[in-house]
C-alpha cells in the first residue's frame, strides 16, 4: 500500500452506508380506514373532555360544606354520568373499532406507524378496553392528536 492511498477506503467514502438499507414504506394516512366512525370518535373525545381534571373523591364527612359542593363538580365520585356513558360507548363498540380506538390513542400519544400500532393493539386486546382508555390521562387530547395525524378531525 502506498502512502498516497487510504488505509481503509470504506471509511473515506462520503456515501451514507445506511442509505442502502431499504426503509419500510410509510403508510399513506389518506388510505387508512378506521373501523370506528369519525362521529363516534368525536363523541368519545367530548365525553373524555368532560372527565378531564377530575380527581378521586376526597370527601368522607357526612355534612357537605360549600367547599365540598364546589369540589364535587370536579371529583369523580364513582357514578359520574359522563364516565358511565363513555364506558358504555366504548363497551358497545365492535372488536375492530375498539382496536382502532386504542391504536388511535397510542398514535396521538406517542406517534409511530399506524399499521404497527394497530397490530400491537390487536395482539394486546382484552375485555377491559373501556377501563384502560378511561384510565388514560389526557385521553381526549391523545385521540384528537391521533385524528390530526391521520388527516382527520372533529367538526368545531
Coordinates of C-alpha atoms in Angstrom, one line a residue:
X1 CA 0.0 0.0 0.0
X2 CA 1.4 3.4 -0.9
X3 CA 1.3 6.3 1.4
X4 CA -1.0 8.2 -1.0
X5 CA -3.8 5.6 -0.8
X6 CA -6.1 5.5 2.2
X7 CA -5.6 2.6 4.7
X8 CA -9.4 1.9 4.9
X9 CA -11.1 3.0 1.7
X10 CA -14.5 2.1 3.1
X11 CA -14.1 4.7 5.8
X12 CA -13.2 7.5 3.5
X13 CA -16.3 7.3 1.3
X14 CA -18.9 10.1 1.5
X15 CA -21.7 7.7 0.8
X16 CA -24.1 7.0 3.7
X17 CA -23.9 3.3 4.5
X18 CA -27.5 3.3 5.8
X19 CA -28.8 4.7 2.6
X20 CA -28.6 1.3 1.0
X21 CA -31.0 -0.2 3.6
X22 CA -34.5 -0.4 2.4
X23 CA -36.7 1.6 4.7
X24 CA -40.2 0.4 5.2
X25 CA -42.7 2.4 3.1
X26 CA -44.6 4.9 5.2
X27 CA -48.3 4.3 5.3
X28 CA -50.3 6.9 3.4
X29 CA -52.6 8.3 6.0
X30 CA -55.3 9.0 3.4
X31 CA -55.6 5.3 2.8
X32 CA -56.2 4.4 6.4
X33 CA -59.8 3.4 7.0
X34 CA -60.9 3.3 10.6
X35 CA -63.4 0.7 11.8
X36 CA -64.9 3.3 14.1
X37 CA -66.9 6.1 12.6
X38 CA -65.4 9.6 13.0
X39 CA -68.5 10.9 14.7
X40 CA -68.2 8.2 17.3
X41 CA -64.6 9.1 18.0
X42 CA -65.6 12.8 18.3
X43 CA -68.4 11.8 20.8
X44 CA -65.8 9.8 22.8
X45 CA -63.5 12.8 22.7
X46 CA -66.3 15.1 24.0
X47 CA -67.1 12.7 26.8
X48 CA -63.4 12.3 27.7
X49 CA -63.1 16.1 27.9
X50 CA -66.0 16.1 30.4
X51 CA -64.0 13.8 32.6
X52 CA -60.6 15.6 32.4
X53 CA -59.4 17.2 35.6
X54 CA -61.4 15.0 37.9
X55 CA -59.7 13.5 40.9
X56 CA -60.5 10.7 43.3
X57 CA -63.1 11.6 45.9
X58 CA -61.7 13.3 49.0
X59 CA -64.9 14.0 50.9
X60 CA -65.8 11.5 53.6
X61 CA -67.6 13.6 56.1
X62 CA -71.4 13.4 56.4
X63 CA -72.1 17.2 56.2
X64 CA -71.0 18.8 52.9
X65 CA -69.9 22.4 53.2
X66 CA -69.5 24.9 50.4
X67 CA -66.0 23.6 49.5
X68 CA -67.4 20.1 49.3
X69 CA -70.2 21.2 46.9
X70 CA -67.7 23.1 44.7
X71 CA -65.2 20.1 44.7
X72 CA -68.0 17.6 43.9
X73 CA -68.2 19.2 40.4
X74 CA -64.6 18.3 39.8
X75 CA -64.3 15.0 41.6
X76 CA -65.1 11.5 40.3
X77 CA -67.5 10.0 42.9
X78 CA -67.8 6.7 41.1
X79 CA -71.2 7.3 39.4
X80 CA -70.4 10.1 37.1
X81 CA -72.9 10.1 34.2
X82 CA -70.2 11.1 31.7
X83 CA -67.9 8.3 32.9
X84 CA -70.7 5.8 32.7
X85 CA -71.7 7.0 29.2
X86 CA -68.1 6.9 28.0
X87 CA -67.6 3.4 29.2
X88 CA -70.9 2.3 27.7
X89 CA -70.0 3.8 24.3
X90 CA -66.6 2.1 24.3
X91 CA -68.0 -1.2 25.5
X92 CA -70.7 -1.2 22.8
X93 CA -68.1 -0.8 20.0
X94 CA -67.2 -3.9 18.0
X95 CA -63.8 -5.5 18.5
X96 CA -62.2 -3.9 15.4
X97 CA -63.5 -0.5 16.4
X98 CA -62.0 -0.9 20.0
X99 CA -58.7 -2.0 18.5
X100 CA -58.7 1.1 16.2
X101 CA -59.6 3.4 19.2
X102 CA -56.6 2.1 21.3
X103 CA -54.3 2.4 18.3
X104 CA -55.6 5.9 17.6
X105 CA -54.9 6.9 21.2
X106 CA -51.4 5.5 21.1
X107 CA -50.7 7.3 17.8
X108 CA -51.8 10.6 19.3
X109 CA -49.8 10.0 22.5
X110 CA -46.6 8.6 21.1
X111 CA -46.7 8.8 17.3
X112 CA -45.5 5.9 15.3
X113 CA -46.5 3.7 12.4
X114 CA -50.3 3.1 12.2
X115 CA -50.0 -0.5 11.0
X116 CA -47.6 -1.4 13.8
X117 CA -49.7 0.3 16.5
X118 CA -52.8 -1.3 15.3
X119 CA -51.2 -4.8 15.2
X120 CA -50.0 -4.3 18.8
X121 CA -53.5 -3.2 19.9
X122 CA -54.9 -6.3 18.2
X123 CA -52.4 -8.5 19.9
X124 CA -52.9 -7.0 23.3
X125 CA -56.7 -6.7 23.2
X126 CA -58.8 -7.9 26.1
X127 CA -62.1 -7.3 27.7
X128 CA -61.0 -4.2 29.6
X129 CA -60.7 -1.6 26.8
X130 CA -63.1 0.8 28.4
X131 CA -61.2 0.6 31.8
X132 CA -57.9 1.1 30.0
X133 CA -59.0 4.1 28.0
X134 CA -61.0 5.8 30.7
X135 CA -57.9 5.4 33.0
X136 CA -55.6 7.0 30.5
X137 CA -54.7 10.6 31.4
X138 CA -55.4 13.1 28.6
X139 CA -57.4 10.5 26.6
X140 CA -59.3 13.2 24.7
X141 CA -56.2 15.1 23.7
X142 CA -54.5 11.9 22.5
X143 CA -57.5 10.8 20.4
X144 CA -57.7 14.3 18.9
X145 CA -54.0 14.3 18.1
X146 CA -54.3 10.8 16.6
X147 CA -57.1 12.0 14.3
X148 CA -54.9 15.0 13.3
X149 CA -52.1 12.7 12.4
X150 CA -54.4 10.8 10.2
X151 CA -55.6 14.0 8.5
X152 CA -58.9 13.9 10.2
X153 CA -60.6 16.0 12.8
X154 CA -63.8 16.6 14.6
X155 CA -66.1 19.4 13.5
X156 CA -65.9 22.5 15.7

